[in-house]
Amino acid sequence: MAAKEKTVYVCTNCGQESPKWAGKCPACGQWNTFVEEVQRKETPVAKHTAHGIESVRTKPLRLREVLGSEDPRINLGDDELNRVLGGGLVQGSLTLIGGEPGIGKSTLVLQTVLRLDRLKVLYVSGEESTRQLKLRADRIPHSESDNLLIACETSLEEIFTHIKNTAPDLVIIDSIQTISTESIDSSPGSIVQVRECSAAILKFAKETGTPVILIGHINKEGSIAGPKVLEHIVDTVLQFEGDQHYMYRILRSIKNRFGSTAELGIYEMRQDGLRQVSNPSELLLSQDYEGMSGVAIAGAIEGIRPFLIEVQALVSTAAYGMPQRSATGFDIRRMNMLLAVLEKRVGFKLGQKDVFLNIAGGLRVNDPAIDLAVISAILSSNMDTEIEQGTCMTGEVGLSGEIRPVNRIEQRIGEAEKLGFTRMLVPKHNLQGLDRKKLKIGLVPVRKVEEAFRELFG
């Protein structure tokens, strides 16, 4: 059987193939993303029968004939990770965890598998030696288990040999960029190696029903390194993020075929590993902000999880002529829109002033319900007047200055009440049908931005 070789150019962004190099990818429009690959194809023995009627092994089914039972899940013993995955790890699934170097990906996976006493786990490391893994495991409190097997290997064929010999219930590969297969003549981490190795691992996971967790690197743009097709192949993509100067780590679900992509898990990085944060509101509030202007507390929701966050703003006279606009943890374009609403609808002239915005704790929030807290913090800093202690707020701000209703208002109110807040500004339309008799917190309905400012600053 002869093997044919040909050279093709593949886009690292979308996986588009081209027989010749091009500066701009015709599929995704990105520049300078084509790299050269050598492809070797085996000549098929009987090409005419491969697509013939005799080779068809399945037949189309009617939708009502398909069984719609829930996939059985493995409890990983970590409430945060279970929730982000949608209730646990699905049998035969392929999960990819990505993140910056040193953020704690390997620590998260290792401390999770150390708790799984009832499952036989094969941990394949292509980056660390067995001694390094032992030192890492010793820092994490755990009970001694004979079910965790460690292999330091980068050859895909050898990894499958280890799997065949040990028959594990769960396979961890750290990281996919270090694995290579002998059937392809290119270095580990190249586009074709990552694609072929991940496709072979997916085939193994689906055929045997063994769940596999891959750890992946990310590039300088913040996306998973390697071809975009890697994210299409896997069932679940989790992003582990956080600032190395902060102790908080956030696990987000970017893609999940078995659950919601709106969930997030919060961890605290400590000397002995990662600690689950079951009540993030207490960590994200710095408790003592009495006498400080430019601080507002917002009731936000990520996924199904409510928490209170601290929004900080600083408004000062532009020192260099051109005013600066900067936002950390918040969309800068949305902040510019809210500044335009303040100027047009409320009459505050901020055109010649620098505006800096920060979501405390290194968190990034996409919930539009924190709009009211953002403009309140900006105005508080501009007037150098503090917002009264025990006050929090929630509400989306529209372009005409109206405060629009938000979803899950009961959960937001309940979180504020639990943390001892006495007053909460909420959109007026959200109070329709809300039973306020059982609430201990005072609700202040506001319909427009001006009404909210009168309540906060008199």
Coordinates of C-alpha atoms in Angstrom, one line a residue:
M1 CA 0.0 0.0 0.0
A2 CA 1.7 3.2 -1.1
A3 CA 1.5 6.4 0.9
K4 CA 1.0 9.7 -1.0
E5 CA 2.5 12.9 0.4
K6 CA 1.4 16.4 -0.5
T7 CA 2.0 19.8 0.9
V8 CA -1.0 22.0 1.8
Y9 CA -1.4 25.3 3.7
V10 CA -3.7 25.4 6.7
C11 CA -5.2 28.4 8.4
T12 CA -4.4 28.3 12.1
N13 CA -7.5 30.2 13.0
C14 CA -10.3 28.3 11.2
G15 CA -8.6 25.2 9.7
Q16 CA -9.2 26.1 6.1
E17 CA -6.9 24.2 3.7
S18 CA -5.4 25.8 0.6
P19 CA -3.0 24.3 -2.1
K20 CA -1.0 27.5 -2.1
W21 CA 0.0 30.1 0.5
A22 CA -2.2 33.2 0.8
G23 CA -1.8 36.3 2.9
K24 CA -5.5 36.5 3.9
C25 CA -7.6 33.5 4.7
P26 CA -10.7 33.4 2.3
A27 CA -12.8 31.7 4.9
C28 CA -12.3 33.7 8.1
G29 CA -10.6 36.9 6.8
Q30 CA -7.6 36.7 9.1
W31 CA -4.2 37.8 7.9
N32 CA -0.9 35.7 8.0
T33 CA -2.5 32.6 9.5
F34 CA -1.5 30.0 6.8
V35 CA 1.2 27.5 7.8
E36 CA 2.7 24.7 5.7
E37 CA 1.8 21.1 6.4
V38 CA 2.9 17.8 4.9
Q39 CA 0.0 15.4 4.6
R40 CA 0.4 11.7 4.1
K41 CA -2.5 9.8 2.8
E42 CA -2.8 6.0 2.6
T43 CA -4.1 4.7 -0.7
P44 CA -7.4 3.0 -0.2
V45 CA -7.6 -0.6 -1.3
A46 CA -11.2 -0.6 -2.6
K47 CA -12.3 2.9 -3.1
H48 CA -15.4 2.1 -5.0
T49 CA -16.9 0.0 -2.1
A50 CA -16.1 2.6 0.6
H51 CA -19.0 4.8 -0.6
G52 CA -21.2 2.0 -1.9
I53 CA -24.6 1.0 -0.6
E54 CA -23.1 -2.2 1.0
S55 CA -20.9 -0.2 3.3
V56 CA -23.7 1.8 5.0
R57 CA -23.9 0.5 8.6
T58 CA -26.6 2.8 9.9
K59 CA -30.0 4.0 8.8
P60 CA -31.9 7.3 9.4
L61 CA -34.2 7.2 12.4
R62 CA -37.4 9.1 13.1
L63 CA -37.1 11.6 15.9
R64 CA -39.7 9.8 18.1
E65 CA -37.6 6.5 17.8
V66 CA -34.6 8.1 19.4
L67 CA -34.2 7.5 23.1
G68 CA -34.0 10.8 25.0
S69 CA -32.5 9.7 28.3
E70 CA -30.1 11.9 30.3
D71 CA -26.4 11.0 30.0
P72 CA -25.0 9.4 33.2
R73 CA -22.6 11.7 34.9
I74 CA -19.6 11.2 37.2
N75 CA -19.6 13.3 40.4
L76 CA -16.2 14.9 40.6
G77 CA -16.5 15.9 44.3
D78 CA -16.1 19.6 43.4
D79 CA -19.4 21.6 43.5
E80 CA -18.0 24.4 41.4
L81 CA -16.6 22.1 38.7
N82 CA -19.7 19.9 38.7
R83 CA -21.9 23.0 38.1
V84 CA -19.8 24.4 35.3
L85 CA -19.8 21.0 33.6
G86 CA -23.7 20.9 33.9
G87 CA -23.9 18.4 36.8
G88 CA -20.8 16.3 36.5
L89 CA -18.6 14.7 33.9
V90 CA -20.4 12.8 31.1
Q91 CA -19.3 9.2 30.2
G92 CA -17.4 9.2 27.0
S93 CA -17.0 13.0 26.8
L94 CA -13.9 15.0 25.8
T95 CA -13.4 18.1 27.9
L96 CA -10.7 20.8 27.2
I97 CA -9.5 23.1 30.0
G98 CA -7.5 26.1 28.8
G99 CA -5.8 28.9 30.6
E100 CA -2.6 31.0 30.9
P101 CA 0.6 29.5 32.2
G102 CA 0.8 29.2 35.9
I103 CA -2.9 30.0 36.4
G104 CA -3.6 26.6 38.1
K105 CA -5.0 24.3 35.4
S106 CA -2.9 21.3 36.4
T107 CA -3.5 22.0 40.1
L108 CA -7.3 22.1 39.6
V109 CA -7.3 18.8 37.7
L110 CA -4.8 17.0 40.0
Q111 CA -6.7 18.0 43.2
T112 CA -9.9 16.8 41.6
V113 CA -8.6 13.4 40.6
L114 CA -7.0 12.9 44.0
R115 CA -10.5 13.0 45.6
L116 CA -11.8 10.3 43.2
D117 CA -11.0 7.2 45.3
R118 CA -13.6 5.0 43.6
L119 CA -12.3 5.6 40.0
K120 CA -9.1 4.4 38.4
V121 CA -7.5 7.5 36.8
L122 CA -4.6 7.6 34.3
Y123 CA -2.8 11.0 34.5
V124 CA -0.6 11.4 31.4
S125 CA 1.9 14.3 31.7
G126 CA 3.9 15.5 28.8
E127 CA 5.3 18.6 30.7
E128 CA 6.2 17.4 34.2
S129 CA 8.2 14.4 35.6
T130 CA 6.7 12.0 38.1
R131 CA 8.8 13.7 40.8
Q132 CA 7.3 17.1 40.0
L133 CA 3.8 15.7 40.1
K134 CA 4.5 14.0 43.4
L135 CA 5.7 17.3 44.9
R136 CA 2.6 19.1 43.6
A137 CA 0.3 16.4 45.1
D138 CA 2.0 16.5 48.5
R139 CA 1.0 20.2 48.8
I140 CA -2.6 19.3 48.3
P141 CA -4.4 17.6 51.3
H142 CA -5.7 14.2 50.2
S143 CA -6.0 10.6 51.3
E144 CA -3.6 8.1 49.8
S145 CA -5.2 6.2 46.9
D146 CA -3.9 3.4 44.7
N147 CA -6.3 4.3 41.9
L148 CA -4.2 7.2 40.5
L149 CA -1.7 6.1 37.9
I150 CA 0.9 8.5 36.5
A151 CA 2.6 8.2 33.1
C152 CA 5.1 10.8 31.7
E153 CA 4.7 10.3 27.9
T154 CA 4.4 12.3 24.8
S155 CA 3.8 9.6 22.2
L156 CA 0.2 9.0 21.3
E157 CA 0.9 5.3 20.5
E158 CA 2.5 4.8 23.9
I159 CA -0.4 6.5 25.6
F160 CA -2.9 4.1 24.0
T161 CA -0.7 1.2 25.1
H162 CA -0.8 2.5 28.7
I163 CA -4.6 2.8 28.4
K164 CA -4.9 -0.7 27.1
N165 CA -2.8 -2.1 29.9
T166 CA -4.5 -0.2 32.8
A167 CA -8.1 0.1 31.5
P168 CA -8.8 3.4 33.4
D169 CA -12.2 5.0 34.2
L170 CA -10.9 8.5 33.5
V171 CA -7.9 9.8 31.4
I172 CA -6.1 13.1 31.9
I173 CA -3.7 14.5 29.3
D174 CA -1.5 17.4 30.3
S175 CA -1.2 18.9 27.8
I176 CA -2.5 18.2 24.3
Q177 CA 0.1 20.5 22.7
T178 CA 2.9 18.2 23.9
I179 CA 1.5 15.0 22.4
S180 CA 2.6 13.8 19.0
T181 CA 1.8 10.8 16.8
E182 CA 4.5 8.9 14.8
S183 CA 2.3 8.8 11.6
I184 CA 2.9 12.5 11.0
D185 CA 6.3 14.1 10.3
S186 CA 5.9 17.4 12.3
S187 CA 6.9 18.6 15.7
P188 CA 4.6 18.4 18.8
G189 CA 2.2 21.3 19.1
S190 CA 2.0 21.9 15.4
I191 CA -1.5 22.4 13.8
V192 CA -1.6 18.9 12.2
Q193 CA -0.3 17.1 15.3
V194 CA -2.8 18.7 17.7
R195 CA -5.7 18.0 15.2
E196 CA -4.8 14.4 14.5
C197 CA -4.0 13.6 18.2
S198 CA -7.2 15.1 19.5
A199 CA -9.3 13.4 16.8
A200 CA -7.7 10.0 17.8
I201 CA -8.4 10.7 21.5
L202 CA -12.0 11.6 20.7
K203 CA -12.5 8.4 18.7
F204 CA -11.2 6.4 21.7
A205 CA -13.5 8.3 24.2
K206 CA -16.6 7.7 22.1
E207 CA -15.9 4.1 21.3
T208 CA -15.0 3.0 24.9
G209 CA -17.2 5.4 26.8
T210 CA -14.2 6.6 28.8
P211 CA -14.2 10.4 29.7
V212 CA -11.0 12.3 28.8
I213 CA -9.9 15.7 30.1
L214 CA -7.4 17.6 28.0
I215 CA -5.4 20.5 29.3
G216 CA -4.5 23.1 26.6
H217 CA -2.3 26.1 26.3
I218 CA -3.6 29.5 25.2
N219 CA -1.9 32.0 22.9
K220 CA -1.2 35.7 23.5
E221 CA -4.7 36.7 22.2
G222 CA -6.2 34.6 25.0
S223 CA -7.8 31.8 22.8
I224 CA -6.9 28.1 22.9
A225 CA -3.6 27.5 21.1
G226 CA -3.6 25.3 18.0
P227 CA -6.2 25.0 15.3
K228 CA -9.7 26.3 15.8
V229 CA -11.0 22.8 14.9
L230 CA -9.7 21.6 18.3
E231 CA -12.6 23.5 20.0
H232 CA -15.0 22.0 17.5
I233 CA -13.8 18.4 18.1
V234 CA -14.2 18.5 21.9
D235 CA -17.6 18.3 23.7
T236 CA -16.8 20.9 26.4
V237 CA -14.4 23.9 26.5
L238 CA -13.6 25.4 29.9
Q239 CA -11.6 28.6 30.4
F240 CA -9.6 28.9 33.6
E241 CA -8.9 32.6 34.1
G242 CA -7.8 35.2 36.6
D243 CA -5.1 37.7 37.3
Q244 CA -2.0 36.3 38.9
H245 CA -1.9 39.3 41.2
Y246 CA -5.3 38.3 42.6
M247 CA -6.0 35.2 44.6
Y248 CA -9.3 34.5 42.7
R249 CA -9.6 32.1 39.8
I250 CA -12.7 31.9 37.6
L251 CA -13.7 28.8 35.6
R252 CA -16.0 29.6 32.7
S253 CA -17.8 27.3 30.3
I254 CA -17.2 28.5 26.7
K255 CA -18.8 25.5 25.0
N256 CA -20.8 22.7 26.5
R257 CA -22.8 20.1 24.6
F258 CA -24.2 18.7 27.9
G259 CA -25.1 21.9 29.8
S260 CA -25.3 25.7 30.0
T261 CA -22.5 28.0 28.8
A262 CA -23.6 30.7 31.2
E263 CA -22.2 29.0 34.4
L264 CA -19.0 30.0 36.2
G265 CA -17.1 28.6 39.2
I266 CA -15.0 30.7 41.6
Y267 CA -11.9 29.5 43.4
E268 CA -9.4 31.0 45.7
M269 CA -5.7 30.1 45.1
R270 CA -4.0 29.1 48.3
Q271 CA -0.7 27.4 49.3
D272 CA -2.4 24.1 49.6
G273 CA -4.3 24.2 46.2
L274 CA -7.6 25.8 45.1
R275 CA -10.4 26.4 47.5
Q276 CA -14.0 26.5 46.3
V277 CA -15.7 29.8 46.9
S278 CA -19.4 29.0 47.8
N279 CA -20.3 32.6 48.6
P280 CA -18.4 34.9 46.3
S281 CA -20.2 38.1 47.4
E282 CA -18.4 38.2 50.7
L283 CA -15.0 38.0 48.9
L284 CA -15.9 40.6 46.3
L285 CA -17.0 43.2 48.7
S286 CA -14.2 45.0 50.6
Q287 CA -16.6 45.6 53.6
D288 CA -15.0 48.9 54.7
Y289 CA -15.7 51.7 52.2
E290 CA -17.2 54.3 54.6
G291 CA -16.4 57.8 53.6
M292 CA -15.3 56.8 50.1
S293 CA -16.8 58.3 47.0
G294 CA -17.0 56.5 43.7
V295 CA -18.0 53.1 45.1
A296 CA -21.4 51.4 44.3
I297 CA -22.6 47.9 45.1
A298 CA -24.4 46.1 42.2
G299 CA -26.5 42.9 42.3
A300 CA -25.2 40.8 39.4
I301 CA -26.0 37.3 38.1
E302 CA -23.7 35.0 36.2
G303 CA -25.5 31.8 35.0
I304 CA -27.9 31.0 37.9
R305 CA -25.7 32.4 40.5
P306 CA -26.4 35.8 42.2
F307 CA -23.6 37.8 43.8
L308 CA -22.9 41.4 44.9
I309 CA -19.9 43.1 43.4
E310 CA -18.2 46.4 44.1
V311 CA -18.0 48.9 41.2
Q312 CA -15.3 51.6 41.6
A313 CA -15.0 54.7 39.5
L314 CA -12.6 57.7 39.4
V315 CA -13.5 60.9 37.6
S316 CA -10.8 63.6 37.4
T317 CA -10.0 66.6 35.2
A318 CA -8.2 65.6 32.0
A319 CA -4.5 66.5 32.6
Y320 CA -3.3 66.0 29.0
G321 CA -6.0 67.7 26.9
M322 CA -7.5 64.5 25.5
P323 CA -9.7 62.8 28.1
Q324 CA -8.9 59.2 28.9
R325 CA -11.5 56.4 29.2
S326 CA -10.5 53.1 30.9
A327 CA -12.5 50.2 32.2
T328 CA -11.2 47.0 33.9
G329 CA -13.7 44.1 34.0
F330 CA -16.4 46.0 32.1
D331 CA -17.0 46.7 28.4
I332 CA -15.4 50.0 27.5
R333 CA -17.9 50.6 24.7
R334 CA -20.8 50.2 27.1
M335 CA -19.2 52.6 29.5
N336 CA -18.9 55.2 26.8
M337 CA -22.6 54.7 26.0
L338 CA -23.5 55.2 29.7
L339 CA -21.4 58.4 29.8
A340 CA -23.3 59.7 26.8
V341 CA -26.6 59.0 28.6
L342 CA -25.4 60.9 31.6
E343 CA -24.5 63.9 29.5
K344 CA -27.6 64.0 27.3
R345 CA -30.3 62.9 29.7
V346 CA -29.1 64.1 33.1
G347 CA -27.0 67.1 32.1
F348 CA -23.7 66.1 33.7
K349 CA -20.8 67.4 31.5
L350 CA -18.0 64.7 31.6
G351 CA -16.6 65.4 28.1
Q352 CA -13.4 67.1 29.5
K353 CA -12.8 64.6 32.3
D354 CA -10.9 61.3 32.7
V355 CA -13.1 58.4 33.7
F356 CA -11.6 55.2 35.1
L357 CA -13.8 52.2 36.0
N358 CA -12.9 49.0 37.9
I359 CA -14.8 45.9 38.9
A360 CA -13.2 45.0 42.2
G361 CA -11.6 41.5 42.7
G362 CA -10.4 41.0 39.1
L363 CA -13.8 39.9 38.0
R364 CA -15.2 40.4 34.5
V365 CA -18.9 41.0 34.4
N366 CA -21.2 40.9 31.3
D367 CA -24.5 41.4 33.1
P368 CA -26.2 44.6 31.9
A369 CA -28.0 44.9 35.3
I370 CA -24.9 46.6 36.8
D371 CA -25.4 49.6 34.5
L372 CA -27.1 51.6 37.3
A373 CA -24.2 50.9 39.7
V374 CA -21.7 52.0 37.1
I375 CA -23.3 55.4 36.4
S376 CA -23.9 55.9 40.2
A377 CA -20.3 55.2 41.0
I378 CA -19.2 57.6 38.2
L379 CA -21.5 60.3 39.5
S380 CA -20.5 59.7 43.1
S381 CA -16.8 60.2 42.2
N382 CA -17.6 63.3 40.1
M383 CA -19.5 65.0 42.9
D384 CA -17.1 63.5 45.6
T385 CA -20.1 62.3 47.6
E386 CA -20.3 58.8 49.0
I387 CA -23.3 56.5 48.5
E388 CA -25.0 55.8 51.8
Q389 CA -23.9 52.6 53.6
G390 CA -26.2 49.6 53.2
T391 CA -27.4 50.6 49.8
C392 CA -27.1 48.4 46.7
M393 CA -28.7 48.6 43.3
T394 CA -29.6 46.7 40.1
G395 CA -31.0 47.9 36.8
E396 CA -30.2 48.2 33.1
V397 CA -29.9 51.7 31.7
G398 CA -31.5 52.5 28.3
L399 CA -30.5 55.2 25.8
S400 CA -33.3 57.4 26.8
G401 CA -32.3 57.4 30.5
E402 CA -35.0 54.8 31.5
I403 CA -34.1 52.0 33.9
R404 CA -35.1 48.8 32.3
P405 CA -36.3 45.7 34.2
V406 CA -33.8 42.8 34.9
N407 CA -34.2 39.1 35.2
R408 CA -34.3 37.0 38.4
I409 CA -34.9 40.0 40.6
E410 CA -35.9 37.8 43.6
Q411 CA -32.5 36.1 43.6
R412 CA -30.7 39.5 43.5
I413 CA -32.9 40.9 46.3
G414 CA -32.3 37.7 48.4
E415 CA -28.5 37.9 48.0
A416 CA -28.5 41.6 49.2
E417 CA -30.8 40.7 52.1
K418 CA -28.6 37.8 53.1
L419 CA -25.5 40.1 53.3
G420 CA -27.3 42.6 55.5
F421 CA -28.1 45.5 53.1
T422 CA -31.0 47.7 54.2
R423 CA -31.9 49.4 50.9
M424 CA -31.9 48.4 47.3
L425 CA -32.8 50.4 44.2
V426 CA -34.6 48.3 41.7
P427 CA -36.4 49.0 38.3
K428 CA -40.1 49.9 38.9
H429 CA -41.4 47.3 36.4
N430 CA -39.7 44.5 38.4
L431 CA -42.0 45.1 41.4
Q432 CA -45.1 44.0 39.5
G433 CA -46.3 40.8 41.1
L434 CA -43.5 40.8 43.7
D435 CA -44.5 39.9 47.3
R436 CA -42.7 42.5 49.4
K437 CA -44.3 41.7 52.8
K438 CA -41.7 39.0 53.7
L439 CA -38.7 41.1 52.7
K440 CA -36.6 42.7 55.4
I441 CA -34.8 44.9 52.9
G442 CA -36.3 48.2 51.7
L443 CA -37.0 48.3 48.0
V444 CA -36.8 51.7 46.2
P445 CA -38.5 51.5 42.8
V446 CA -36.9 53.8 40.2
R447 CA -38.1 54.4 36.6
K448 CA -35.5 56.9 35.3
V449 CA -31.9 57.7 36.0
E450 CA -32.9 61.1 37.5
E451 CA -35.1 59.4 40.1
A452 CA -32.2 57.1 41.1
F453 CA -29.9 60.0 41.6
R454 CA -32.4 61.9 43.7
E455 CA -32.7 58.8 46.0
L456 CA -28.9 58.4 46.3
F457 CA -27.7 62.0 46.5
G458 CA -30.8 64.0 47.4

